[in-house]
């Protein structure tokens, strides 16, 4: 059948109109979708900029507080024995910040803030943002001991430095690069039976591995759980497979003797110091007196695996052997200060000092002092090189920061930090070191 040409034309026109309408509808939807996507991207970019601004504000607050706050943990400063140096460091840190965007973070923030004028409708977890920022700050500094303590961790820190009670797990802890490690495992302890070794590093406590555990924090947790179990995850440095293992240990009241002594062959008096506690010098003095009464003609002072402790005790122990002179130089941003001794000594007998790679901090100060003053012969291996002083300073928005405020130098100006103290005679192996030290001490008797 033939179709009317007029009707065909009409149908074609109607089809084109419908197709055009559909095309326009699709185009409208595409345009609208693109507009919505552009709006979403713009909104996300705006929120991202505001989030960055928020982080910048926290950073400026932290930097400002670090510079001007004069409040600090006085118990810790007394523990370190550098009250005057801490005060000088805090005063030096209070210098006004330049307004140049080339050398002032706050000025850079102000420039960004002047651009971002819109108020954010988003919300943020302030504590989580602060923790993340502080971790980034710690990673960007060259100070391995820089550490931010949130309020909970800071409470642990303060508690350990003020508490008179102590429970243990059969381990003496030290600290290296801001992490707690095993300086000594007590004989017969549960830790020894479960395979904990000297040098193992604390990775987590009761499953918490969110940040590195300091010596003080680990001891605080243990002290608070007397009679209870604590789960500690350890890392074993040097293991080919980076061995990590966990132990559940009961927190008990350990009565481990800090200073031990005995007579060795050839009238050599042997004194071992595990750590520099508040009464270490008194205990060493008593040991020297007892050994002298037994006929000791020379002495071996064993500082191997000693993680240090009170600087004041290092000075007092040095005074038992050195009649007068400089014990240590303390370097801060304001210059150098010295710790000196003068007066009577406990003994003038020949002295040999045993050291190794875990002789640290105040113990290194003592070894360097006795060596530089030509008062002792050093035997063993190079010391750890932990010759720095950390200060803890509270923050106005909660918690605190710990940072390096000073470095130890030997009496002759040798940098102890990162360098360590080298022995006069390098000897490896615990038993061989002790035997060599005793032989050397006996040979020095005139």
Short mmCIF file of C-alpha atoms in Angstrom, two decimals:
data_model
loop_
_atom_site.label_atom_id
_atom_site.label_comp_id
_atom_site.label_asym_id
_atom_site.label_seq_id
_atom_site.Cartn_x
_atom_site.Cartn_y
_atom_site.Cartn_z
CA UNK A 1 0.00 0.00 0.00
CA UNK A 2 1.30 3.45 -0.82
CA UNK A 3 1.68 5.81 2.13
CA UNK A 4 0.60 9.43 1.93
CA UNK A 5 3.79 11.56 1.51
CA UNK A 6 2.29 14.24 3.75
CA UNK A 7 1.69 11.78 6.57
CA UNK A 8 5.25 10.39 6.15
CA UNK A 9 6.70 13.86 6.47
CA UNK A 10 4.65 14.48 9.59
CA UNK A 11 5.76 11.20 11.18
CA UNK A 12 9.42 11.94 10.42
CA UNK A 13 9.20 15.39 11.97
CA UNK A 14 7.49 14.01 15.06
CA UNK A 15 10.21 11.35 15.43
CA UNK A 16 12.94 13.92 15.12
CA UNK A 17 11.27 16.07 17.76
CA UNK A 18 10.99 13.11 20.16
CA UNK A 19 14.60 12.09 19.54
CA UNK A 20 15.69 15.66 20.07
CA UNK A 21 13.74 15.82 23.31
CA UNK A 22 15.33 12.62 24.51
CA UNK A 23 18.78 13.91 23.58
CA UNK A 24 18.14 17.18 25.41
CA UNK A 25 16.93 15.22 28.43
CA UNK A 26 20.11 13.14 28.41
CA UNK A 27 22.22 16.25 27.99
CA UNK A 28 20.40 17.93 30.88
CA UNK A 29 20.98 14.92 33.10
CA UNK A 30 24.66 14.77 32.10
CA UNK A 31 25.11 18.48 32.79
CA UNK A 32 23.34 18.15 36.11
CA UNK A 33 25.45 15.11 37.05
CA UNK A 34 28.64 16.93 36.12
CA UNK A 35 27.51 19.96 38.09
CA UNK A 36 26.80 17.82 41.15
CA UNK A 37 30.16 16.04 40.84
CA UNK A 38 31.96 19.37 40.51
CA UNK A 39 30.11 20.63 43.57
CA UNK A 40 31.08 17.51 45.54
CA UNK A 41 34.73 17.85 44.52
CA UNK A 42 34.71 21.50 45.48
CA UNK A 43 33.12 20.67 48.83
CA UNK A 44 35.69 17.92 49.47
CA UNK A 45 38.53 20.29 48.57
CA UNK A 46 37.09 22.90 50.94
CA UNK A 47 36.86 20.37 53.78
CA UNK A 48 40.38 19.18 53.04
CA UNK A 49 41.70 22.75 53.21
CA UNK A 50 39.90 23.33 56.48
CA UNK A 51 41.27 20.06 57.89
CA UNK A 52 44.78 21.20 56.97
CA UNK A 53 44.15 24.54 58.61
CA UNK A 54 42.94 22.77 61.73
CA UNK A 55 46.14 20.73 61.89
CA UNK A 56 48.22 23.88 61.34
CA UNK A 57 46.48 25.54 64.28
CA UNK A 58 47.33 22.60 66.56
CA UNK A 59 50.95 22.72 65.38
CA UNK A 60 51.26 26.41 66.16
CA UNK A 61 49.72 25.86 69.58
CA UNK A 62 52.23 23.11 70.33
CA UNK A 63 55.17 25.17 69.06
CA UNK A 64 54.06 28.20 71.05
CA UNK A 65 53.65 26.23 74.25
CA UNK A 66 57.03 24.56 73.82
CA UNK A 67 58.61 27.97 73.53
CA UNK A 68 57.04 29.89 76.37
CA UNK A 69 55.84 27.50 79.05
CA UNK A 70 58.07 27.53 82.12
CA UNK A 71 56.38 24.60 83.78
CA UNK A 72 58.34 21.35 83.72
CA UNK A 73 58.54 18.01 85.46
CA UNK A 74 60.77 18.92 88.39
CA UNK A 75 60.95 15.33 89.62
CA UNK A 76 62.46 14.25 86.32
CA UNK A 77 64.86 17.22 86.28
CA UNK A 78 66.05 16.29 89.75
CA UNK A 79 66.43 12.69 88.56
CA UNK A 80 68.66 13.92 85.75
CA UNK A 81 70.55 16.28 88.05
CA UNK A 82 70.51 19.28 85.68
CA UNK A 83 68.19 21.76 87.38
CA UNK A 84 70.15 24.83 86.28
CA UNK A 85 70.59 23.62 82.72
CA UNK A 86 66.86 22.95 82.37
CA UNK A 87 66.01 26.47 83.48
CA UNK A 88 68.50 27.95 81.05
CA UNK A 89 67.12 25.86 78.22
CA UNK A 90 63.55 26.95 78.91
CA UNK A 91 64.59 30.60 78.94
CA UNK A 92 66.44 30.17 75.67
CA UNK A 93 63.38 28.50 74.11
CA UNK A 94 61.26 31.56 74.88
CA UNK A 95 62.79 33.64 72.08
CA UNK A 96 60.13 35.43 70.00
CA UNK A 97 59.25 33.87 66.65
CA UNK A 98 60.14 35.87 63.56
CA UNK A 99 57.26 37.14 61.43
CA UNK A 100 58.95 36.19 58.15
CA UNK A 101 57.25 33.37 56.24
CA UNK A 102 60.73 32.06 55.38
CA UNK A 103 61.64 31.18 58.97
CA UNK A 104 58.37 31.27 60.93
CA UNK A 105 55.73 28.58 60.89
CA UNK A 106 53.17 30.85 62.53
CA UNK A 107 53.65 33.46 59.79
CA UNK A 108 53.09 30.82 57.12
CA UNK A 109 49.95 29.75 58.92
CA UNK A 110 48.71 33.33 59.02
CA UNK A 111 49.16 33.61 55.26
CA UNK A 112 47.16 30.44 54.66
CA UNK A 113 44.53 31.46 57.19
CA UNK A 114 43.98 34.78 55.40
CA UNK A 115 43.00 32.80 52.30
CA UNK A 116 40.74 30.28 54.02
CA UNK A 117 37.98 32.52 55.38
CA UNK A 118 35.05 30.12 55.28
CA UNK A 119 33.85 28.40 58.44
CA UNK A 120 33.93 24.63 58.31
CA UNK A 121 30.73 22.63 58.89
CA UNK A 122 32.76 19.51 59.50
CA UNK A 123 33.98 18.23 62.86
CA UNK A 124 37.23 16.59 63.92
CA UNK A 125 38.47 14.33 66.68
CA UNK A 126 40.82 16.74 68.42
CA UNK A 127 42.78 14.12 70.37
CA UNK A 128 43.29 11.87 67.34
CA UNK A 129 44.39 14.83 65.22
CA UNK A 130 46.82 15.98 67.90
CA UNK A 131 48.33 12.52 68.29
CA UNK A 132 48.76 12.15 64.53
CA UNK A 133 50.35 15.57 64.26
CA UNK A 134 52.76 14.95 67.13
CA UNK A 135 53.84 11.65 65.63
CA UNK A 136 54.62 13.49 62.40
CA UNK A 137 56.56 16.14 64.31
CA UNK A 138 58.57 13.43 66.08
CA UNK A 139 59.42 11.79 62.76
CA UNK A 140 60.51 15.10 61.23
CA UNK A 141 62.94 15.97 64.03
CA UNK A 142 66.45 14.58 64.42
CA UNK A 143 65.86 13.97 68.12
CA UNK A 144 65.26 10.23 68.68
CA UNK A 145 64.01 10.98 72.19
CA UNK A 146 61.38 13.56 71.20
CA UNK A 147 58.07 12.24 72.41
CA UNK A 148 54.53 13.53 72.87
CA UNK A 149 52.62 12.10 75.83
CA UNK A 150 48.84 12.34 75.73
CA UNK A 151 47.18 12.85 79.10
CA UNK A 152 46.89 9.13 79.86
CA UNK A 153 50.52 8.36 78.99
CA UNK A 154 51.70 11.45 80.86
CA UNK A 155 49.91 10.26 83.99
CA UNK A 156 51.92 7.04 83.76
CA UNK A 157 55.11 9.05 83.36
CA UNK A 158 54.44 11.25 86.39
CA UNK A 159 53.32 8.31 88.49
CA UNK A 160 56.55 6.43 87.91
CA UNK A 161 58.66 9.46 88.79
CA UNK A 162 56.80 10.17 92.03
CA UNK A 163 55.71 6.74 93.26
CA UNK A 164 57.66 5.10 96.08
CA UNK A 165 56.27 1.63 95.36
CA UNK A 166 57.81 -0.72 92.86
CA UNK A 167 56.85 -4.04 91.38
CA UNK A 168 58.85 -5.83 88.75
CA UNK A 169 58.89 -8.70 86.28
CA UNK A 170 62.48 -9.74 86.90
CA UNK A 171 63.93 -7.25 84.42
CA UNK A 172 65.98 -4.08 84.76
CA UNK A 173 64.96 -1.72 81.97
CA UNK A 174 67.08 0.84 80.19
CA UNK A 175 66.23 3.19 77.32
CA UNK A 176 67.81 3.73 73.92
CA UNK A 177 66.48 6.00 71.16
CA UNK A 178 63.31 6.54 73.17
CA UNK A 179 62.49 2.82 73.56
CA UNK A 180 62.69 0.64 76.66
CA UNK A 181 65.03 -2.34 76.47
CA UNK A 182 66.23 -5.08 78.81
CA UNK A 183 69.44 -4.02 80.57
CA UNK A 184 69.50 -7.03 82.90
CA UNK A 185 67.47 -10.19 83.53
CA UNK A 186 67.40 -11.26 87.18
CA UNK A 187 68.59 -14.80 87.86
CA UNK A 188 65.77 -17.17 88.74
CA UNK A 189 63.04 -14.78 87.59
CA UNK A 190 60.03 -15.72 85.48
CA UNK A 191 61.36 -13.48 82.71
CA UNK A 192 64.54 -15.57 82.57
CA UNK A 193 62.59 -18.84 82.42
CA UNK A 194 60.47 -17.51 79.53
CA UNK A 195 63.47 -16.62 77.42
CA UNK A 196 63.72 -12.83 77.83
CA UNK A 197 67.30 -11.75 77.06
CA UNK A 198 69.41 -8.67 77.65
CA UNK A 199 68.89 -6.32 74.70
CA UNK A 200 65.25 -7.27 73.98
CA UNK A 201 63.20 -4.16 73.18
CA UNK A 202 59.64 -3.50 74.39
CA UNK A 203 57.29 -3.38 71.41
CA UNK A 204 53.89 -3.39 73.18
CA UNK A 205 52.46 -3.58 76.68
CA UNK A 206 49.09 -5.31 77.14
CA UNK A 207 48.56 -5.05 73.39
CA UNK A 208 49.19 -1.30 73.16
CA UNK A 209 51.70 -0.58 70.41
CA UNK A 210 50.33 2.78 69.28
CA UNK A 211 53.62 4.51 70.14
CA UNK A 212 57.05 3.64 71.48
CA UNK A 213 57.20 2.66 75.15
CA UNK A 214 59.73 4.50 77.27
CA UNK A 215 61.51 3.04 80.27
CA UNK A 216 59.44 5.15 82.65
CA UNK A 217 56.10 4.16 81.11
CA UNK A 218 56.86 0.45 81.20
CA UNK A 219 57.93 0.62 84.83
CA UNK A 220 54.80 2.62 85.69
CA UNK A 221 52.47 0.02 84.20
CA UNK A 222 54.30 -2.77 86.00
CA UNK A 223 54.26 -0.88 89.30
CA UNK A 224 50.50 -0.34 89.05
CA UNK A 225 49.80 -4.06 88.54
CA UNK A 226 51.44 -5.61 91.58
CA UNK A 227 50.30 -9.21 91.90
CA UNK A 228 48.69 -9.13 88.45
CA UNK A 229 49.84 -10.31 85.03
CA UNK A 230 51.22 -8.03 82.32
CA UNK A 231 51.68 -9.06 78.70
CA UNK A 232 54.80 -7.63 77.06
CA UNK A 233 55.66 -8.02 73.39
CA UNK A 234 59.39 -7.96 72.68
CA UNK A 235 61.55 -7.39 69.63
CA UNK A 236 64.96 -9.04 69.45
CA UNK A 237 67.39 -6.76 67.58
CA UNK A 238 69.92 -8.51 65.39
CA UNK A 239 67.75 -11.57 64.78
CA UNK A 240 67.71 -12.51 61.10
CA UNK A 241 63.92 -12.78 61.07
CA UNK A 242 63.38 -9.72 63.31
CA UNK A 243 62.00 -12.03 65.96
CA UNK A 244 58.99 -10.79 67.91
CA UNK A 245 57.47 -12.71 70.80
CA UNK A 246 55.17 -12.11 73.76
CA UNK A 247 55.41 -13.13 77.41
CA UNK A 248 52.86 -12.94 80.18
CA UNK A 249 54.66 -12.12 83.41
CA UNK A 250 53.44 -11.63 86.96
CA UNK A 251 54.28 -8.30 88.58
CA UNK A 252 56.04 -9.12 91.85
CA UNK A 253 58.09 -7.26 94.45
CA UNK A 254 61.69 -8.02 93.46
CA UNK A 255 64.43 -7.31 96.02
CA UNK A 256 67.37 -7.37 93.62
CA UNK A 257 70.56 -5.87 95.11
CA UNK A 258 71.72 -2.84 93.14
CA UNK A 259 75.40 -2.91 94.19
CA UNK A 260 77.23 -6.20 94.78
CA UNK A 261 80.85 -6.83 95.70
CA UNK A 262 83.30 -9.61 96.48
CA UNK A 263 87.02 -10.34 96.73
CA UNK A 264 88.76 -11.85 93.72
CA UNK A 265 92.17 -13.47 93.41
CA UNK A 266 95.34 -11.43 94.00
CA UNK A 267 93.52 -9.13 96.44
CA UNK A 268 91.38 -7.54 93.75
CA UNK A 269 88.15 -6.02 95.05
CA UNK A 270 85.24 -6.37 92.63
CA UNK A 271 82.24 -3.97 92.71
CA UNK A 272 79.29 -4.20 90.28
CA UNK A 273 76.76 -1.37 89.90
CA UNK A 274 73.48 -2.34 88.19
CA UNK A 275 72.08 1.21 88.03
CA UNK A 276 72.63 4.64 89.54
CA UNK A 277 69.82 4.83 92.07
CA UNK A 278 69.56 7.58 94.70
CA UNK A 279 71.79 5.68 97.12
CA UNK A 280 74.26 4.17 94.63
CA UNK A 281 77.23 6.26 95.79
CA UNK A 282 76.59 5.33 99.43
CA UNK A 283 76.43 1.65 98.52
CA UNK A 284 79.63 1.81 96.46
CA UNK A 285 81.40 3.65 99.28
CA UNK A 286 80.33 0.93 101.71
CA UNK A 287 81.53 -1.80 99.35
CA UNK A 288 84.94 -0.17 98.93
CA UNK A 289 85.32 0.09 102.70
CA UNK A 290 84.42 -3.57 103.28
CA UNK A 291 86.80 -4.75 100.55
CA UNK A 292 89.57 -2.53 101.86
CA UNK A 293 89.14 -4.09 105.30
CA UNK A 294 89.52 -7.53 103.66
CA UNK A 295 92.86 -6.48 102.15
CA UNK A 296 91.94 -5.30 98.65
CA UNK A 297 94.93 -3.67 96.95
CA UNK A 298 93.21 -2.80 93.66
CA UNK A 299 89.65 -2.60 92.39
CA UNK A 300 87.46 -3.49 89.41
CA UNK A 301 84.32 -1.37 88.98
CA UNK A 302 81.85 -3.20 86.72
CA UNK A 303 79.54 -0.86 84.78
CA UNK A 304 78.56 -3.33 82.06
CA UNK A 305 74.84 -3.26 81.16
CA UNK A 306 74.32 -0.32 83.53
CA UNK A 307 71.64 1.95 81.96
CA UNK A 308 72.67 4.95 84.07
CA UNK A 309 70.38 6.88 86.39
CA UNK A 310 71.01 9.94 88.53
CA UNK A 311 73.78 12.18 87.19
CA UNK A 312 74.35 13.37 90.76
CA UNK A 313 75.24 9.79 91.73
CA UNK A 314 77.78 9.57 88.90
CA UNK A 315 79.41 12.70 90.31
CA UNK A 316 79.35 11.31 93.86
CA UNK A 317 80.83 7.96 92.81
CA UNK A 318 83.54 9.80 90.86
CA UNK A 319 84.42 11.68 94.06
CA UNK A 320 85.22 8.34 95.71
CA UNK A 321 88.15 7.93 93.29
CA UNK A 322 89.03 11.42 91.99
CA UNK A 323 90.28 13.91 94.59
CA UNK A 324 89.54 17.02 92.54
CA UNK A 325 88.68 18.02 88.99
CA UNK A 326 85.97 18.07 86.37
CA UNK A 327 83.57 15.12 86.16
CA UNK A 328 81.44 16.10 83.17
CA UNK A 329 80.56 19.02 80.93
CA UNK A 330 76.89 19.66 80.16
CA UNK A 331 76.20 21.43 76.86
CA UNK A 332 72.94 23.37 76.42
CA UNK A 333 71.80 26.09 74.04
CA UNK A 334 73.22 28.68 76.42
CA UNK A 335 76.70 27.16 76.66
CA UNK A 336 78.71 24.76 78.80
CA UNK A 337 78.57 24.08 82.52
CA UNK A 338 80.66 21.71 84.57
CA UNK A 339 80.23 19.27 87.44
CA UNK A 340 83.31 19.12 89.60
CA UNK A 341 84.47 17.28 92.71
CA UNK A 342 86.87 18.21 95.48
CA UNK A 343 87.68 16.67 98.82
CA UNK A 344 88.76 13.34 100.23
CA UNK A 345 88.50 10.07 98.30
CA UNK A 346 87.57 6.57 99.45
CA UNK A 347 90.62 4.92 97.90
CA UNK A 348 93.76 5.70 95.93
CA UNK A 349 94.27 2.07 94.89
CA UNK A 350 94.57 1.17 91.16
CA UNK A 351 91.22 0.95 89.41
CA UNK A 352 89.94 -0.85 86.31
CA UNK A 353 86.47 -0.08 84.92
CA UNK A 354 84.51 -2.64 82.89
CA UNK A 355 82.23 -1.25 80.14
CA UNK A 356 80.26 -2.61 77.17
CA UNK A 357 77.75 -1.59 74.53
CA UNK A 358 74.97 -1.29 77.10
CA UNK A 359 76.83 0.96 79.48
CA UNK A 360 74.75 4.11 79.07
CA UNK A 361 74.06 7.69 80.15
CA UNK A 362 75.34 8.53 83.64
CA UNK A 363 77.40 5.32 83.66
CA UNK A 364 79.19 6.56 80.55
CA UNK A 365 79.78 9.89 82.26
CA UNK A 366 81.50 8.12 85.15
CA UNK A 367 83.64 5.95 82.85
CA UNK A 368 84.68 8.98 80.77
CA UNK A 369 85.50 10.95 83.92
CA UNK A 370 87.73 8.24 85.38
CA UNK A 371 89.47 7.77 82.02
CA UNK A 372 90.04 11.47 81.25
CA UNK A 373 91.38 12.07 84.76
CA UNK A 374 93.82 9.17 84.30
CA UNK A 375 92.27 7.52 87.33
CA UNK A 376 91.20 4.23 85.76
CA UNK A 377 91.96 1.81 82.95
CA UNK A 378 88.91 0.94 80.82
CA UNK A 379 88.39 -2.64 79.65
CA UNK A 380 85.61 -4.09 77.47
CA UNK A 381 83.85 -2.64 74.42
CA UNK A 382 82.69 0.84 73.40
CA UNK A 383 79.74 2.17 75.42
CA UNK A 384 76.25 2.89 74.05
CA UNK A 385 76.68 6.61 73.36
CA UNK A 386 73.54 7.80 75.14
CA UNK A 387 75.02 11.10 76.27
CA UNK A 388 71.94 13.29 76.10
CA UNK A 389 69.56 14.80 78.63
CA UNK A 390 65.78 14.84 78.17
CA UNK A 391 63.34 17.28 79.73
CA UNK A 392 59.57 16.74 80.05
CA UNK A 393 57.44 19.87 79.73
CA UNK A 394 53.70 20.03 80.26
CA UNK A 395 51.35 21.48 77.63
CA UNK A 396 48.42 23.82 78.15
CA UNK A 397 46.04 21.59 76.15
CA UNK A 398 46.94 18.44 78.10
CA UNK A 399 49.77 15.95 78.15
CA UNK A 400 53.42 16.84 77.74
CA UNK A 401 56.41 16.63 75.43
CA UNK A 402 59.84 15.22 76.10
CA UNK A 403 62.79 16.62 74.19
CA UNK A 404 66.58 16.65 74.34
CA UNK A 405 67.82 19.73 76.18
CA UNK A 406 71.49 18.99 76.80
CA UNK A 407 74.41 16.75 75.88
CA UNK A 408 77.13 15.21 78.03
CA UNK A 409 80.78 15.80 77.20
CA UNK A 410 83.73 14.20 78.93
CA UNK A 411 86.01 16.38 81.10
CA UNK A 412 88.33 16.92 78.10
CA UNK A 413 85.44 17.78 75.76
CA UNK A 414 84.85 14.38 74.13
CA UNK A 415 81.28 14.09 72.81
CA UNK A 416 79.68 11.10 74.53
CA UNK A 417 76.39 11.17 72.65
CA UNK A 418 76.39 8.90 69.58
CA UNK A 419 80.15 8.45 70.04
CA UNK A 420 80.32 6.49 73.26
CA UNK A 421 83.42 5.95 75.39
CA UNK A 422 86.14 3.70 73.99
CA UNK A 423 88.04 1.35 76.32
CA UNK A 424 91.80 1.30 76.67
CA UNK A 425 91.72 -2.44 75.99
CA UNK A 426 89.00 -3.87 73.74
CA UNK A 427 87.98 -7.30 75.02
CA UNK A 428 84.87 -9.31 74.07
CA UNK A 429 83.03 -11.98 76.04
CA UNK A 430 81.70 -11.46 79.58
CA UNK A 431 83.94 -13.97 81.34
CA UNK A 432 87.02 -13.02 79.36
CA UNK A 433 86.41 -9.32 80.09
CA UNK A 434 86.16 -9.94 83.82
CA UNK A 435 89.26 -12.13 83.88
CA UNK A 436 91.27 -9.59 81.89
CA UNK A 437 90.10 -6.71 84.11
CA UNK A 438 91.10 -8.54 87.30
CA UNK A 439 94.51 -9.44 85.88
CA UNK A 440 95.06 -5.84 84.79
CA UNK A 441 94.04 -4.51 88.22
CA UNK A 442 96.47 -6.88 89.96
CA UNK A 443 99.28 -5.90 87.61
CA UNK A 444 98.87 -2.21 88.45
CA UNK A 445 99.73 -2.69 92.13
CA UNK A 446 103.20 -1.33 92.88
#
